[in-house]
Amino acid sequence: MTDPRLPPAPRLRVVTREIDPLEDVLSYTSPSHPTYWNRRGDVMAALGETTSFIGAGGPAEAGFADWWRAVAADAEIDDPIGLPGTGLIAFGSFAFDPQSSARSILSVPWLVVGRRGGRSWVTRITHVGDDLSDISPARTEYGPHWSATLGPGALDPSGYQDAVRGGLAAIASGEVSKVVLARDLAGSLPAGSDLRRLARALATGYPDCWTFAVDGLIGASPETLVTVSGGTVTARVLAGTTARGADADADTEASLALATSAKDQDEHLYAVQSVLSALRPHTSALAASEQPFLLKLPNVFHLATDVEGDLSGGASALDLVAALHPTAAVAGTPTDSAIAVIRRLEPFDRGRYAGPVGWVGANGDGEWAIALRCAQFDLEGSSGDGIPLRAHAGAGIVAGSDPESEMLETRVKFRPIVDALA
């Protein structure tokens, strides 16, 4: 029975073929509207759009998972390769807040080029009955280098420290145990800029992160929201951050301070517990390490915990995305109260910052990150004056947080996207 709230599921024809090894996969996507997914050299780039589902609110509000099941069930798929990312695929990006004015989207491209484990492929996705005579991909040369203009947004460093004080008051009153507060930067790129250059800079500088470009959202996130592959569910929880030291001794001192910080350990525990609680109903076995480990990135250390489980009940990656978002790592605890505090203290709509971003395949497998270290580009609002952009960075506020220290943490978290935009 078709859900009348959902758009009708199109009948799609999907053909995947192995091709000679590709080096620069990014060059096969659009300079102005890139779609890209990369981590440690497992990479996909896409062109165009065969169909999409656009909804309001976050991943749980509009029925994205049900729509995708209907699309996959009716598709004619010819995929002799069977690797993650081959065959029918959709790329998605969702708003952080159900009340956000930003659109959430699940988009099925008409051409995908990918590379994984040394094998390369091309996928063509059309409507049943459309011509599928040629699935050869074509590269597009990169446009000239550019530099963004960037400055304070609606919440400057001083205002952010006031917001943190407001968060601490909410904690002291018992409204929340933790709240994650963000601040913003605003700016623009020159009209006609090749946005793939930003994705390439991020992928080169942060190879262990998920580099993504989906519907004008471009970034490199260190945090896995959830990965589903062959019945196995994995997630990586990050909460608790400190800047890297200027030399080896300072680096060691910074990592030791983070590892022994009671405040950061508490913040991290809230985030881990929120992920475990969300995944338990969808798994038959679930495990997480007892103690977090230190994740070393080029600019920061994070406290990190890996979670792994066995999927049960036929849930897809999209079902898990809806169940998990928002985690305590990007919202707080308890969730509904934390969202209310965020709405009260942040003078802006986060849009898709800190929302889920990733891809899903026909069998429900997929890879999803939390959209961090990113910028949102208004592709429809671009003009001769440039392409408007907004970037965000946040910090987890718990009892004992210091407003100036939290502001400095956001400055460190801004560095990957600010450096790449320069």
Coordinates of C-alpha atoms in Angstrom, one line a residue:
M1 CA 0.0 0.0 0.0
T2 CA 1.5 3.3 -1.1
D3 CA 1.8 6.0 1.6
P4 CA -0.3 9.0 0.3
R5 CA 2.1 11.4 2.1
L6 CA 5.0 10.3 -0.1
P7 CA 5.7 11.3 -3.7
P8 CA 5.2 8.4 -6.1
A9 CA 8.2 6.1 -6.5
P10 CA 9.6 6.3 -10.1
R11 CA 10.6 3.1 -11.9
L12 CA 14.3 3.3 -12.5
R13 CA 16.7 1.4 -14.7
V14 CA 20.3 1.1 -13.3
V15 CA 23.3 -0.2 -15.2
T16 CA 26.8 -0.4 -13.6
R17 CA 29.9 -1.4 -15.5
E18 CA 33.6 -1.7 -14.4
I19 CA 35.9 0.6 -16.2
D20 CA 39.7 1.2 -16.3
P21 CA 41.1 2.6 -13.1
L22 CA 40.5 6.2 -12.5
E23 CA 42.7 8.6 -10.6
D24 CA 40.9 12.0 -10.2
V25 CA 37.3 10.9 -9.6
L26 CA 36.4 14.4 -8.5
S27 CA 36.9 15.8 -12.0
Y28 CA 33.8 13.8 -13.2
T29 CA 31.3 15.9 -11.1
S30 CA 29.9 19.4 -11.8
P31 CA 32.1 22.4 -11.0
S32 CA 29.0 24.4 -9.9
H33 CA 26.9 21.7 -8.2
P34 CA 29.3 19.0 -7.2
T35 CA 28.2 15.7 -5.6
Y36 CA 31.1 13.9 -4.0
W37 CA 31.9 11.3 -1.3
N38 CA 35.5 10.3 -0.3
R39 CA 37.3 8.7 2.6
R40 CA 40.8 7.1 2.4
G41 CA 40.6 6.9 -1.4
D42 CA 37.2 5.1 -1.5
V43 CA 35.5 7.8 -3.6
M44 CA 32.4 8.5 -5.6
A45 CA 31.4 11.5 -7.8
A46 CA 28.0 12.0 -9.4
L47 CA 26.3 14.1 -12.1
G48 CA 22.8 15.3 -12.6
E49 CA 19.6 14.1 -11.0
T50 CA 17.2 11.5 -12.3
T51 CA 14.8 11.8 -9.4
S52 CA 14.8 13.2 -5.8
F53 CA 12.7 13.5 -2.7
I54 CA 12.8 16.9 -1.0
G55 CA 11.2 17.3 2.4
A56 CA 11.0 19.7 5.3
G57 CA 12.7 18.9 8.6
G58 CA 15.1 16.3 9.6
P59 CA 15.5 12.6 8.4
A60 CA 12.7 11.3 10.6
E61 CA 10.0 13.7 9.6
A62 CA 9.2 13.2 5.9
G63 CA 9.4 9.4 5.3
F64 CA 12.6 9.3 3.3
A65 CA 13.4 5.7 4.3
D66 CA 9.9 4.5 3.2
W67 CA 10.2 6.4 -0.1
W68 CA 13.6 4.9 -0.8
R69 CA 12.4 1.3 -0.1
A70 CA 9.7 1.8 -2.7
V71 CA 12.1 3.2 -5.2
A72 CA 14.6 0.3 -4.7
A73 CA 11.8 -2.3 -4.9
D74 CA 10.7 -1.2 -8.3
A75 CA 14.1 -0.6 -9.8
E76 CA 15.6 -2.7 -12.6
I77 CA 19.3 -3.1 -11.5
D78 CA 22.1 -4.5 -13.6
D79 CA 25.1 -4.5 -11.3
P80 CA 27.7 -7.3 -11.8
I81 CA 30.2 -5.7 -9.5
G82 CA 28.3 -5.6 -6.2
L83 CA 30.7 -3.2 -4.3
P84 CA 29.4 -0.7 -1.8
G85 CA 28.3 2.3 -3.9
T86 CA 27.6 0.4 -7.1
G87 CA 24.1 -0.1 -8.5
L88 CA 21.3 2.1 -7.4
I89 CA 22.4 4.9 -5.1
A90 CA 21.1 8.1 -3.6
F91 CA 23.0 10.9 -1.9
G92 CA 21.3 12.7 1.0
S93 CA 21.7 15.8 3.2
F94 CA 19.2 16.5 6.0
A95 CA 18.4 19.6 8.2
F96 CA 19.6 19.5 11.8
D97 CA 16.4 20.8 13.3
P98 CA 12.9 19.5 12.4
Q99 CA 11.8 23.2 12.4
S100 CA 14.6 24.3 10.1
S101 CA 13.7 26.2 6.9
A102 CA 16.5 24.4 5.1
R103 CA 15.4 21.6 2.8
S104 CA 16.3 18.0 3.3
I105 CA 17.0 16.0 0.2
L106 CA 17.6 12.5 -1.1
S107 CA 18.8 12.7 -4.7
V108 CA 19.3 10.0 -7.2
P109 CA 21.9 11.1 -9.8
W110 CA 21.9 10.1 -13.5
L111 CA 25.6 9.2 -13.5
V112 CA 28.0 8.0 -10.8
V113 CA 31.7 7.3 -11.1
G114 CA 33.4 5.5 -8.3
R115 CA 36.5 3.8 -7.1
R116 CA 36.9 1.3 -4.2
G117 CA 39.6 -1.2 -3.4
G118 CA 41.4 -0.5 -6.6
R119 CA 38.4 -1.1 -8.8
S120 CA 36.6 1.7 -10.7
W121 CA 33.1 1.8 -12.2
V122 CA 30.4 3.9 -13.8
T123 CA 26.7 3.7 -13.1
R124 CA 23.9 5.2 -15.3
I125 CA 20.5 5.7 -13.7
T126 CA 17.5 6.5 -15.9
H127 CA 13.7 6.0 -15.9
V128 CA 12.6 2.7 -17.4
G129 CA 12.1 3.3 -21.1
D130 CA 14.6 6.1 -21.4
D131 CA 17.6 5.8 -23.7
L132 CA 20.7 4.2 -22.1
S133 CA 23.0 3.9 -25.1
D134 CA 26.0 5.6 -23.6
I135 CA 27.3 5.5 -20.0
S136 CA 30.8 6.8 -20.7
P137 CA 31.8 9.4 -18.1
A138 CA 33.5 12.7 -19.1
R139 CA 35.9 14.8 -17.1
T140 CA 35.6 18.6 -16.7
E141 CA 38.8 20.6 -16.3
Y142 CA 39.1 22.6 -13.1
G143 CA 38.3 26.3 -13.1
P144 CA 40.8 28.9 -11.8
H145 CA 41.7 29.2 -8.1
W146 CA 39.6 31.4 -6.0
S147 CA 39.5 32.9 -2.5
A148 CA 36.4 33.4 -0.3
T149 CA 35.5 36.5 1.7
L150 CA 34.6 35.5 5.3
G151 CA 33.6 37.3 8.4
P152 CA 31.5 37.1 11.6
G153 CA 28.0 35.9 11.2
A154 CA 25.0 36.4 13.5
L155 CA 27.0 35.3 16.6
D156 CA 30.5 36.8 17.0
P157 CA 33.0 35.5 19.6
S158 CA 31.7 37.7 22.3
G159 CA 28.1 36.8 21.7
Y160 CA 29.1 33.1 21.6
Q161 CA 30.6 33.4 25.1
D162 CA 27.3 34.9 26.3
A163 CA 25.4 32.0 24.7
V164 CA 27.7 29.6 26.5
R165 CA 26.8 31.3 29.8
G166 CA 23.2 30.9 28.9
G167 CA 23.8 27.2 28.3
L168 CA 25.6 26.9 31.7
A169 CA 22.5 28.5 33.3
A170 CA 20.3 25.9 31.7
I171 CA 22.5 23.2 33.1
A172 CA 22.6 24.7 36.5
S173 CA 18.7 24.9 36.5
G174 CA 18.5 21.2 35.6
E175 CA 16.9 21.9 32.1
V176 CA 19.7 19.9 30.4
S177 CA 22.8 18.0 31.4
K178 CA 24.7 19.0 28.1
V179 CA 24.0 21.3 25.3
V180 CA 26.0 21.8 22.1
L181 CA 26.1 25.5 21.0
A182 CA 27.4 26.7 17.6
R183 CA 28.5 30.0 16.2
D184 CA 28.7 31.0 12.5
L185 CA 30.8 32.7 9.9
A186 CA 29.3 34.3 6.7
G187 CA 30.8 35.2 3.4
S188 CA 30.8 34.6 -0.3
L189 CA 32.8 33.1 -3.2
P190 CA 33.3 34.8 -6.6
A191 CA 30.6 34.0 -9.0
G192 CA 31.4 31.0 -11.2
S193 CA 33.8 29.5 -8.7
D194 CA 34.7 25.8 -9.2
L195 CA 33.5 24.3 -5.9
R196 CA 35.3 21.1 -6.5
R197 CA 38.5 22.9 -5.5
L198 CA 37.2 23.2 -1.9
A199 CA 36.3 19.4 -1.8
R200 CA 39.8 18.6 -3.2
A201 CA 41.6 20.7 -0.6
L202 CA 39.6 19.1 2.2
A203 CA 40.1 15.6 0.9
T204 CA 43.9 16.2 0.6
G205 CA 44.2 17.8 4.0
Y206 CA 42.0 15.5 5.9
P207 CA 42.1 12.0 4.3
D208 CA 40.8 10.2 7.4
C209 CA 37.6 12.3 7.4
W210 CA 34.5 11.9 5.2
T211 CA 34.8 14.6 2.5
F212 CA 31.4 15.4 1.1
A213 CA 29.6 17.6 -1.4
V214 CA 25.9 17.2 -1.5
D215 CA 23.4 19.9 -2.6
G216 CA 25.7 22.8 -1.8
L217 CA 26.9 21.4 1.5
I218 CA 30.7 20.8 1.4
G219 CA 33.0 19.7 4.2
A220 CA 35.2 17.1 5.7
S221 CA 33.7 15.5 8.8
P222 CA 35.6 13.3 11.3
E223 CA 32.4 11.9 12.8
T224 CA 30.7 8.8 11.4
L225 CA 27.0 8.9 12.2
V226 CA 26.4 5.3 11.0
T227 CA 27.6 2.8 8.4
V228 CA 25.6 -0.2 7.4
S229 CA 27.4 -2.9 5.4
G230 CA 26.3 -6.5 5.0
G231 CA 24.2 -6.6 8.2
T232 CA 26.9 -4.9 10.3
V233 CA 26.3 -1.5 11.9
T234 CA 29.2 0.8 12.9
A235 CA 29.4 4.3 14.3
R236 CA 32.1 6.5 15.6
V237 CA 31.3 8.9 18.5
L238 CA 33.4 12.1 18.9
A239 CA 32.9 14.4 21.9
G240 CA 35.7 16.1 23.8
T241 CA 38.2 18.2 21.9
T242 CA 41.5 20.0 22.3
A243 CA 43.8 21.7 19.9
R244 CA 47.0 20.1 18.7
G245 CA 50.2 21.4 20.2
A246 CA 52.8 23.5 18.4
D247 CA 55.5 20.8 18.8
A248 CA 55.8 17.2 20.0
D249 CA 56.0 18.0 23.7
A250 CA 53.0 20.3 23.5
D251 CA 51.1 17.7 21.5
T252 CA 51.8 15.1 24.2
E253 CA 50.7 17.6 26.9
A254 CA 47.5 18.4 25.1
S255 CA 46.5 14.8 24.5
L256 CA 47.2 13.9 28.1
A257 CA 45.1 16.8 29.4
L258 CA 42.2 15.7 27.2
A259 CA 42.4 12.0 28.1
T260 CA 42.4 12.9 31.9
S261 CA 39.8 15.7 31.7
A262 CA 36.7 14.8 33.8
K263 CA 34.7 17.5 32.0
D264 CA 35.5 16.0 28.6
Q265 CA 35.0 12.5 29.7
D266 CA 31.5 13.4 30.9
E267 CA 30.7 15.1 27.7
H268 CA 31.9 12.1 25.8
L269 CA 29.9 9.6 27.9
Y270 CA 26.6 11.5 27.1
A271 CA 27.3 11.2 23.4
V272 CA 28.1 7.5 23.6
Q273 CA 25.0 6.7 25.6
S274 CA 22.8 8.5 23.2
V275 CA 24.1 6.5 20.2
L276 CA 23.8 3.2 22.1
S277 CA 20.2 4.0 23.1
A278 CA 19.2 4.8 19.6
L279 CA 20.8 1.7 18.0
R280 CA 19.6 -0.9 20.5
P281 CA 16.1 -1.3 19.1
H282 CA 17.6 -2.0 15.6
T283 CA 20.4 -4.5 16.5
S284 CA 20.7 -8.0 17.9
A285 CA 24.1 -7.4 19.4
L286 CA 25.8 -4.1 20.2
A287 CA 29.2 -3.3 21.7
A288 CA 31.3 -0.2 22.4
S289 CA 34.8 0.0 23.9
E290 CA 34.8 0.7 27.7
Q291 CA 37.1 3.7 27.4
P292 CA 37.4 6.3 24.6
F293 CA 40.6 6.5 22.5
L294 CA 42.4 9.6 21.3
L295 CA 41.7 10.4 17.6
K296 CA 44.5 12.5 16.2
L297 CA 43.6 14.8 13.3
P298 CA 45.8 17.5 11.7
N299 CA 44.4 20.3 13.9
V300 CA 42.8 18.6 16.9
F301 CA 42.6 15.6 19.2
H302 CA 39.1 14.1 19.9
L303 CA 37.9 11.6 22.4
A304 CA 36.5 8.8 20.2
T305 CA 34.5 5.6 20.8
D306 CA 33.7 3.1 18.1
V307 CA 30.4 1.2 18.2
E308 CA 29.6 -2.0 16.3
G309 CA 26.5 -4.2 16.2
D310 CA 24.5 -6.7 14.1
L311 CA 21.5 -5.3 12.3
S312 CA 18.1 -6.8 13.0
G313 CA 14.5 -6.2 11.8
G314 CA 15.3 -5.2 8.2
A315 CA 16.3 -1.6 9.1
S316 CA 18.2 0.4 6.4
A317 CA 20.9 3.0 6.9
L318 CA 18.2 5.6 6.5
D319 CA 16.1 4.1 9.3
L320 CA 19.2 4.3 11.6
V321 CA 19.9 7.8 10.5
A322 CA 16.4 8.8 11.5
A323 CA 16.8 6.9 14.9
L324 CA 20.2 8.4 15.7
H325 CA 19.8 12.0 14.7
P326 CA 20.5 14.2 16.6
T327 CA 23.0 12.6 18.9
A328 CA 24.2 14.2 22.1
A329 CA 27.5 15.0 20.3
V330 CA 25.7 17.7 18.3
A331 CA 22.6 18.5 20.3
G332 CA 22.9 17.6 24.0
T333 CA 21.1 15.6 26.7
P334 CA 18.2 15.2 27.0
T335 CA 17.6 15.7 23.3
D336 CA 14.3 17.6 23.2
S337 CA 15.4 20.0 26.0
A338 CA 18.8 20.6 24.4
I339 CA 17.1 21.4 21.0
A340 CA 14.9 23.9 22.9
V341 CA 17.9 25.5 24.5
I342 CA 19.7 25.7 21.1
R343 CA 16.7 27.4 19.5
R344 CA 16.7 29.9 22.4
L345 CA 20.4 30.7 22.4
E346 CA 21.5 30.5 18.8
P347 CA 20.3 33.5 16.7
F348 CA 20.3 31.6 13.4
D349 CA 19.0 28.5 11.7
R350 CA 21.7 25.9 11.6
G351 CA 20.4 24.6 8.2
R352 CA 22.1 21.3 7.5
Y353 CA 25.1 21.9 9.7
A354 CA 25.4 19.0 12.2
G355 CA 22.7 17.1 10.2
P356 CA 23.2 13.7 8.5
V357 CA 25.0 13.6 5.1
G358 CA 25.9 10.5 3.1
W359 CA 24.6 7.9 0.7
V360 CA 22.3 4.9 0.6
G361 CA 22.2 1.9 -1.7
A362 CA 19.3 -0.2 -3.0
N363 CA 19.9 -2.9 -0.3
G364 CA 19.7 -0.3 2.5
D365 CA 23.5 -0.2 3.1
G366 CA 25.2 3.1 3.2
E367 CA 27.6 5.5 4.8
W368 CA 26.5 8.6 6.8
A369 CA 28.5 11.2 8.5
I370 CA 27.5 14.2 10.7
A371 CA 27.9 17.4 8.6
L372 CA 30.8 19.1 10.6
R373 CA 33.8 21.2 9.4
C374 CA 31.6 22.3 6.5
A375 CA 30.2 25.3 4.7
Q376 CA 26.7 25.7 3.2
F377 CA 26.5 27.4 -0.2
D378 CA 23.4 29.1 -1.5
L379 CA 23.6 27.8 -5.1
E380 CA 20.3 29.2 -6.1
G381 CA 21.0 32.6 -4.5
S382 CA 24.3 33.1 -6.4
S383 CA 24.6 36.2 -8.6
G384 CA 27.1 38.5 -10.1
D385 CA 28.0 39.5 -6.6
G386 CA 29.1 35.9 -5.7
I387 CA 27.9 32.7 -4.1
P388 CA 26.7 33.3 -0.5
L389 CA 28.1 30.9 2.1
R390 CA 27.8 30.2 5.8
A391 CA 29.9 28.0 8.0
H392 CA 29.3 26.8 11.6
A393 CA 31.4 25.3 14.4
G394 CA 30.2 24.3 17.9
A395 CA 31.3 22.9 21.3
G396 CA 29.6 20.8 23.9
I397 CA 28.7 22.6 27.0
V398 CA 28.6 20.7 30.3
A399 CA 28.9 21.7 34.0
G400 CA 32.4 23.2 34.4
S401 CA 32.7 24.5 30.8
D402 CA 34.5 27.8 30.5
P403 CA 33.0 30.3 27.9
E404 CA 36.3 31.5 26.6
S405 CA 37.7 28.0 26.3
E406 CA 34.6 26.9 24.4
M407 CA 34.9 29.8 22.0
L408 CA 38.6 29.0 21.4
E409 CA 37.5 25.4 20.7
T410 CA 35.2 26.6 17.9
R411 CA 38.0 28.6 16.4
V412 CA 40.1 25.4 16.1
K413 CA 37.1 23.6 14.6
F414 CA 36.6 26.3 12.0
R415 CA 40.2 26.0 10.8
P416 CA 39.8 23.1 8.3
I417 CA 37.0 24.9 6.3
V418 CA 38.4 28.4 6.8
D419 CA 41.9 27.3 5.5
A420 CA 40.3 25.5 2.6
L421 CA 38.2 28.5 1.6
A422 CA 41.3 30.7 1.6

